[in-house]
Short mmCIF file of C-alpha atoms in Angstrom, two decimals:
data_model
loop_
_atom_site.label_atom_id
_atom_site.label_comp_id
_atom_site.label_asym_id
_atom_site.label_seq_id
_atom_site.Cartn_x
_atom_site.Cartn_y
_atom_site.Cartn_z
CA MET A 1277 137.06 96.20 94.58
CA ILE A 1278 135.64 99.58 93.56
CA LYS A 1279 136.81 99.06 89.96
CA GLN A 1280 134.19 96.43 89.31
CA PHE A 1281 131.43 99.02 89.76
CA ARG A 1282 132.93 101.28 87.11
CA HIS A 1283 130.50 100.12 84.45
CA LEU A 1284 127.32 100.47 86.49
CA LEU A 1285 125.46 102.65 84.01
CA SER A 1286 121.88 103.70 83.44
CA ARG A 1287 119.81 106.66 82.35
CA GLN A 1288 118.54 109.66 84.32
CA GLY A 1289 121.33 109.51 86.87
CA LEU A 1290 120.33 106.16 88.38
CA LEU A 1291 123.21 104.97 90.53
CA VAL A 1292 123.90 102.04 92.82
CA LEU A 1293 127.22 101.94 94.63
CA ILE A 1294 128.75 99.80 97.36
CA LEU A 1295 131.51 101.31 99.51
CA ILE A 1296 132.62 98.96 102.28
CA GLY A 1297 129.71 98.72 104.65
CA PHE A 1298 127.14 101.15 103.33
CA VAL A 1299 125.02 101.34 100.24
CA PRO A 1300 123.86 104.47 98.42
CA VAL A 1301 120.97 103.62 96.09
CA SER A 1302 119.42 106.39 94.00
CA PHE A 1303 116.12 105.69 92.26
CA GLY A 1304 113.77 108.43 91.14
CA GLU A 1305 112.13 110.29 94.02
CA ILE A 1306 112.07 108.25 97.22
CA SER A 1307 109.25 109.50 99.41
CA HIS A 1308 109.01 106.72 102.03
CA VAL A 1309 111.38 104.15 103.54
CA SER A 1310 110.46 101.40 106.00
CA ALA A 1311 112.63 98.63 107.42
CA GLY A 1312 111.79 95.29 109.01
CA ASN A 1313 114.08 92.61 110.36
CA ASN A 1314 116.64 92.03 107.57
CA TYR A 1315 114.75 93.76 104.75
CA THR A 1316 113.88 97.26 103.56
CA CYS A 1317 111.11 98.76 101.40
CA VAL A 1318 110.77 102.13 99.67
CA ILE A 1319 108.22 104.10 97.72
CA ASP A 1320 109.94 105.32 94.58
CA ASP A 1321 107.90 107.58 92.28
CA GLY A 1322 104.69 105.98 93.54
CA ALA A 1323 105.87 102.38 93.16
CA VAL A 1324 106.96 100.05 95.98
CA ALA A 1325 110.28 98.20 95.90
CA CYS A 1326 111.68 95.90 98.61
CA GLY A 1327 115.09 94.31 99.12
CA GLY A 1328 116.96 92.14 101.61
CA GLU A 1329 115.87 88.72 102.86
CA ASN A 1330 112.74 87.13 101.39
CA THR A 1331 111.98 84.46 103.97
CA VAL A 1332 108.18 84.88 103.99
CA GLY A 1333 107.52 86.65 100.69
CA GLN A 1334 108.10 90.17 101.97
CA LEU A 1335 109.90 91.07 98.73
CA ASP A 1336 107.09 89.76 96.51
CA VAL A 1337 105.56 93.18 95.99
CA PRO A 1338 102.22 93.24 94.14
CA LEU A 1339 101.68 95.62 91.25
CA LEU A 1340 100.81 98.95 92.88
CA THR A 1341 100.49 102.46 91.48
CA GLY A 1342 100.27 105.74 93.32
CA ALA A 1343 101.68 104.36 96.57
CA ARG A 1344 101.69 107.03 99.29
CA ALA A 1345 102.15 105.20 102.61
CA LEU A 1346 104.25 102.17 103.54
CA SER A 1347 105.11 100.04 106.56
CA ALA A 1348 107.47 97.05 106.76
CA GLY A 1349 106.71 94.90 109.80
CA ALA A 1350 109.44 93.37 111.93
CA ARG A 1351 108.56 89.77 111.01
CA GLY A 1352 108.00 90.19 107.29
CA THR A 1353 104.51 91.58 106.69
CA VAL A 1354 104.40 94.69 104.49
CA CYS A 1355 101.45 97.02 103.93
CA ALA A 1356 101.11 99.94 101.54
CA ILE A 1357 98.39 102.45 100.70
CA SER A 1358 98.08 103.07 96.97
CA ASP A 1359 95.45 103.84 94.34
CA ALA A 1360 94.05 100.37 95.09
CA GLY A 1361 93.59 101.16 98.78
CA LEU A 1362 95.43 99.19 101.46
CA SER A 1363 97.40 96.14 100.28
CA CYS A 1364 99.43 93.76 102.45
CA TRP A 1365 101.77 90.89 101.58
CA GLY A 1366 104.46 88.70 103.13
CA ARG A 1367 103.94 86.90 106.42
CA GLN A 1368 100.34 85.76 106.85
CA SER A 1369 100.58 84.41 110.42
CA ASP A 1370 98.37 85.97 113.08
CA GLY A 1371 95.89 87.22 110.48
CA LEU A 1372 98.04 90.12 109.33
CA LEU A 1373 96.88 89.74 105.73
CA ASP A 1374 93.20 89.72 106.74
CA ILE A 1375 92.68 93.42 106.12
CA PRO A 1376 89.48 94.93 107.53
CA LYS A 1377 87.24 97.08 105.37
CA LEU A 1378 88.64 100.60 105.44
CA VAL A 1379 87.31 103.92 104.18
CA ASN A 1380 89.99 106.12 102.59
CA PRO A 1381 93.00 104.90 104.62
CA VAL A 1382 95.75 107.50 105.02
CA LYS A 1383 98.20 105.88 107.48
CA VAL A 1384 99.32 102.30 108.14
CA SER A 1385 101.77 100.73 110.56
CA VAL A 1386 102.70 97.05 110.89
CA GLY A 1387 104.01 95.69 114.17
CA SER A 1388 105.37 92.26 115.03
CA ARG A 1389 102.03 90.44 115.18
CA HIS A 1390 99.41 93.10 114.50
CA ALA A 1391 98.85 96.12 112.28
CA CYS A 1392 96.89 99.36 112.47
CA ALA A 1393 95.59 101.88 109.96
CA LEU A 1394 93.97 105.29 110.11
CA ASP A 1395 90.98 105.95 107.85
CA ASP A 1396 87.95 108.23 107.79
CA GLU A 1397 86.43 106.33 110.70
CA GLY A 1398 89.49 106.40 112.96
CA VAL A 1399 92.18 103.89 113.90
CA ARG A 1400 91.50 100.24 113.07
CA CYS A 1401 93.79 97.37 114.13
CA TRP A 1402 93.91 93.69 113.12
CA GLY A 1403 96.03 90.61 113.78
CA LEU A 1404 96.81 89.02 117.14
CA ASN A 1405 95.15 90.44 120.25
CA ASP A 1406 96.70 88.47 123.11
CA TYR A 1407 97.94 91.65 124.79
CA GLY A 1408 95.11 93.97 123.80
CA GLN A 1409 96.89 95.24 120.68
CA LEU A 1410 93.55 95.62 118.91
CA ASN A 1411 91.76 97.38 121.77
CA VAL A 1412 92.04 100.89 120.38
CA PRO A 1413 91.22 103.60 122.96
CA LYS A 1414 89.26 106.72 122.17
CA LEU A 1415 91.43 108.91 119.98
CA GLU A 1416 90.93 112.36 118.53
CA SER A 1417 92.78 114.20 115.78
CA VAL A 1418 95.36 111.46 115.17
CA THR A 1419 98.46 112.85 113.45
CA ALA A 1420 100.85 109.89 113.85
CA LEU A 1421 100.45 106.13 114.28
CA ALA A 1422 103.08 103.47 115.02
CA ALA A 1423 102.71 99.76 115.80
CA GLY A 1424 105.52 97.82 117.47
CA ASP A 1425 106.18 94.65 119.42
CA ASP A 1426 102.66 93.92 120.72
CA PHE A 1427 101.82 97.56 121.45
CA THR A 1428 100.80 100.62 119.45
CA CYS A 1429 101.10 104.35 120.01
CA ALA A 1430 99.40 107.32 118.39
CA ILE A 1431 99.74 111.07 118.67
CA SER A 1432 96.20 112.12 119.49
CA GLY A 1433 95.28 115.69 120.28
CA GLY A 1434 98.97 116.52 120.54
CA GLN A 1435 99.66 113.83 123.15
CA VAL A 1436 100.98 110.27 122.85
CA GLN A 1437 98.59 107.45 123.78
CA CYS A 1438 99.65 103.79 123.78
CA TRP A 1439 97.85 100.46 124.14
CA GLY A 1440 98.71 96.76 124.11
CA THR A 1441 101.40 95.13 126.25
CA ASP A 1442 103.03 97.15 129.00
CA HIS A 1443 106.63 95.93 128.89
CA ASP A 1444 109.12 98.05 130.81
CA GLY A 1445 106.98 101.15 130.47
CA THR A 1446 105.90 100.87 126.83
CA LEU A 1447 102.48 102.27 127.75
CA ASP A 1448 103.85 105.19 129.77
CA PRO A 1449 105.15 107.83 127.34
CA PRO A 1450 106.69 110.93 128.94
CA ALA A 1451 104.76 114.17 128.62
CA PHE A 1452 106.13 116.45 125.91
CA LYS A 1453 104.38 119.21 124.01
CA GLY A 1454 104.26 119.57 120.26
CA LEU A 1455 105.28 116.03 119.28
CA GLU A 1456 105.02 115.40 115.55
CA VAL A 1457 107.05 112.27 114.70
CA LEU A 1458 106.47 108.86 116.32
CA ARG A 1459 108.36 105.57 115.90
CA VAL A 1460 107.77 102.26 117.71
CA THR A 1461 109.45 98.81 117.74
CA THR A 1462 110.31 97.14 121.06
CA HIS A 1463 110.77 100.66 122.45
CA ALA A 1464 109.41 103.99 121.27
CA CYS A 1465 110.57 107.52 120.53
CA ALA A 1466 108.69 110.67 119.58
CA ALA A 1467 110.00 114.07 118.60
CA SER A 1468 109.21 117.64 117.76
CA ARG A 1469 111.51 120.09 116.05
CA ASP A 1470 112.90 121.15 119.42
CA GLY A 1471 113.40 117.87 121.27
CA MET A 1472 112.54 114.20 121.71
CA VAL A 1473 111.41 111.61 124.25
CA CYS A 1474 111.92 107.83 124.34
CA TRP A 1475 110.42 105.13 126.55
CA GLY A 1476 110.18 101.37 126.99
CA PRO A 1477 112.95 98.73 127.30
CA ASN A 1478 116.40 100.21 127.71
CA ASP A 1479 118.85 97.30 127.85
CA PHE A 1480 121.45 99.05 125.68
CA GLY A 1481 120.57 102.70 126.16
CA GLU A 1482 118.26 102.72 123.14
CA SER A 1483 115.50 104.49 125.09
CA ILE A 1484 117.67 107.28 126.45
CA ALA A 1485 116.50 110.43 124.70
CA LYS A 1486 119.38 112.63 123.60
CA PRO A 1487 119.37 116.43 123.99
CA PHE A 1488 119.13 117.09 120.26
CA ILE A 1489 117.45 120.06 118.62
CA GLU A 1490 116.48 120.89 115.05
CA ILE A 1491 115.13 117.35 114.66
CA SER A 1492 113.65 116.47 111.28
CA ASP A 1493 113.15 112.69 111.67
CA ILE A 1494 113.74 109.81 114.08
CA GLY A 1495 113.99 106.04 113.75
CA VAL A 1496 113.92 103.10 116.15
CA GLY A 1497 115.27 99.60 115.53
CA GLY A 1498 115.05 96.57 117.76
CA LEU A 1499 117.75 97.80 120.12
CA HIS A 1500 118.97 101.08 118.66
CA SER A 1501 117.69 104.54 117.79
CA CYS A 1502 118.68 107.25 115.31
CA VAL A 1503 117.80 110.88 114.73
CA ILE A 1504 118.37 113.50 112.07
CA THR A 1505 119.51 116.56 113.97
CA SER A 1506 120.91 119.75 112.47
CA GLY A 1507 121.35 117.96 109.16
CA LYS A 1508 123.29 114.99 110.59
CA VAL A 1509 122.32 111.40 111.44
CA LYS A 1510 123.15 110.32 115.00
CA CYS A 1511 122.60 106.77 116.32
CA TRP A 1512 122.90 105.08 119.72
CA GLY A 1513 122.05 101.81 121.48
CA PHE A 1514 123.13 98.29 120.46
CA GLY A 1515 125.48 98.17 117.48
CA ASN A 1516 126.66 94.59 116.96
CA GLN A 1517 126.02 94.81 113.19
CA ASN A 1518 127.64 98.24 112.77
CA GLN A 1519 124.20 99.83 112.57
CA LEU A 1520 125.50 102.76 114.63
CA LEU A 1521 128.44 103.53 112.31
CA VAL A 1522 126.78 106.28 110.29
CA PRO A 1523 128.48 107.05 106.95
CA GLU A 1524 128.66 110.50 105.43
CA ILE A 1525 125.17 111.41 104.18
CA LYS A 1526 124.46 114.65 102.37
CA ASN A 1527 121.30 116.37 103.59
CA PRO A 1528 119.54 113.36 105.18
CA ARG A 1529 115.77 113.74 105.41
CA ILE A 1530 114.18 110.28 106.01
CA LEU A 1531 115.17 107.50 108.46
CA ALA A 1532 114.20 103.83 108.71
CA LEU A 1533 115.70 101.23 111.07
CA GLY A 1534 115.57 97.44 111.17
CA SER A 1535 116.81 95.17 113.92
CA GLY A 1536 120.40 95.19 112.64
CA HIS A 1537 120.60 97.89 109.99
CA SER A 1538 119.81 101.56 109.46
CA CYS A 1539 118.80 103.52 106.35
CA ALA A 1540 118.50 107.18 105.43
CA VAL A 1541 117.50 109.10 102.32
CA GLY A 1542 119.73 112.01 101.36
CA ASP A 1543 120.97 113.77 98.25
CA GLU A 1544 122.69 110.54 97.12
CA GLY A 1545 119.49 108.57 97.42
CA LEU A 1546 118.97 105.68 99.82
CA VAL A 1547 121.96 104.96 102.07
CA CYS A 1548 121.95 101.89 104.33
CA TRP A 1549 124.51 100.54 106.78
CA GLY A 1550 124.74 97.72 109.30
CA ARG A 1551 123.79 94.13 108.56
CA LYS A 1552 124.36 93.46 104.88
CA ARG A 1553 121.73 91.62 102.84
CA SER A 1554 119.13 93.62 104.80
CA TYR A 1555 118.68 96.47 102.39
CA LEU A 1556 117.85 97.37 98.84
CA ASN A 1557 120.79 97.13 96.45
CA ALA A 1558 121.51 96.52 92.79
CA ASP A 1559 120.87 92.79 93.02
CA ASP A 1560 117.48 93.39 94.58
CA VAL A 1561 116.66 96.08 92.02
CA MET A 1562 117.31 93.61 89.19
CA ALA A 1563 114.44 91.54 90.56
CA PHE A 1564 112.09 94.22 89.21
CA VAL A 1565 113.53 94.14 85.71
CA GLY A 1566 111.70 92.63 82.76
CA GLY A 1567 111.99 93.02 79.00
CA VAL A 1568 114.52 92.83 76.20
CA VAL A 1569 117.65 94.87 75.65
CA ALA A 1570 120.32 94.58 72.97
CA PRO A 1571 123.06 97.14 73.51
CA PRO A 1572 126.16 97.10 71.29
CA LYS A 1573 128.52 96.82 74.25
CA LEU A 1574 128.03 95.41 77.71
CA GLU A 1575 129.34 98.49 79.43
CA THR A 1576 126.50 100.61 78.02
CA VAL A 1577 123.58 98.38 78.94
CA SER A 1578 120.45 99.98 80.38
CA LEU A 1579 117.46 98.11 81.76
CA TYR A 1580 113.90 99.27 82.38
CA ASP A 1581 111.24 97.86 84.65
CA TYR A 1582 107.50 97.44 84.27
CA PHE A 1583 106.96 101.15 84.92
CA LYS A 1584 109.54 102.11 82.26
CA ARG A 1585 111.88 103.37 84.93
CA PRO A 1586 115.63 102.77 84.45
CA ARG A 1587 117.16 99.97 86.52
CA PRO A 1588 120.86 99.30 87.02
CA VAL A 1589 122.91 96.34 85.86
CA LEU A 1590 126.39 95.61 87.13
CA ILE A 1591 129.01 94.58 84.59
CA GLU A 1592 132.52 93.47 85.47
CA GLU A 1593 135.21 93.29 82.82
CA LYS A 1594 137.21 90.41 84.26
CA GLY A 1595 136.97 87.65 86.82
CA PRO A 1596 134.55 84.81 87.49
CA LEU A 1597 130.81 85.18 87.75
CA ASP A 1598 130.24 85.39 91.46
CA TYR A 1599 127.72 86.06 94.17
CA ALA A 1600 128.78 86.66 97.75
CA ASP A 1601 126.96 87.47 100.98
CA ASP A 1602 129.76 89.76 102.08
CA LEU A 1603 129.29 92.12 99.13
CA PRO A 1604 125.66 93.17 98.60
CA VAL A 1605 126.06 93.88 94.88
CA LEU A 1606 127.64 91.06 92.89
CA ARG A 1607 125.40 89.98 90.04
CA ALA A 1608 127.78 90.49 87.14
CA VAL A 1609 128.20 89.55 83.50
CA THR A 1610 131.92 88.85 83.25
CA GLN A 1611 132.64 87.80 79.68
CA SER A 1612 132.39 89.48 76.30
CA GLY A 1613 128.95 89.39 74.75
CA VAL A 1614 125.65 91.16 74.20
CA VAL A 1615 122.75 91.09 76.63
CA ILE A 1616 119.70 89.85 74.76
CA SER A 1617 117.07 89.44 77.47
CA THR A 1618 116.44 89.74 81.17
CA GLY A 1619 113.66 88.29 83.27
CA SER A 1620 112.33 89.10 86.71
CA THR A 1621 115.19 87.42 88.57
CA HIS A 1622 117.74 86.51 85.89
CA SER A 1623 119.45 87.77 82.75
CA CYS A 1624 120.82 86.16 79.60
CA TYR A 1625 123.49 87.28 77.16
CA LEU A 1626 124.96 86.05 73.89
CA LYS A 1627 128.62 85.23 74.37
CA THR A 1628 130.88 86.42 71.57
CA GLY A 1629 133.84 84.45 70.25
#
């Protein structure tokens, strides 16, 4: 099965590779990754790309430049801060796309049915308020902000404060000094370089903080948690989609977890594992392609997107044209010919002979 990826070529070292259960995807310089239920988004060289399921338009990314903050909500609403300010798309229910007027937003986090952002005037929240999700308490010197399943937490003045629904202790974070990183879904975890705390629902051990040190990032999914500790990714909790089976990742530095999958950015680029069709892969990347190419041979084709960045195309020498849910990358030209054009979600080629 690996042979059919032999001709995945592009410029500037762009590489997409599938290896039985995990996906390394290398773009340019990935600075942010965020995962919702069954989809994943990244900021790549200031542009936003999303892949996975597109049930409510969460993959229909608007044209953004200079993106510098990103949050993929559990139910399919995505928000990003770019040169245009704060933009949101995807699921509109509960008023999540009704963005309030913000002044120089710097952080954004989308929960299940509400969202919050930090701007010059403080933390602002919008969306549904049936559990007090929008009732922001007095906060000072906010350094981290995370919205989850009907509750939100922030690191304010070095301490974690939470508001919204109190489900199994979601509003009662343990005391811990020096916390820097904060992640929230149905449960929550926060960490410093020297340790971490977790709280909230704990049906599968997802809220049991591990005695890790040298922590550089943490992630929380619906029922599982992960951490980068001493240069390794460790995961625990519920793993019915293999989201706990961490592959080998060289120098991981960023984590993002969905309900059934996990992602990390390392030297190889973006690596995801767990529920397939939930993460960015070559097929999803082709959705950003547009233009005309006319290479002399199929195995040397290169494609470029709107931002003139290289994008991969998968070419298989033999076999039927196929697309399968059990293999995330299978969008292949399988007969002799020359590619003459590609659109946003399709490609055409001139068959020879």
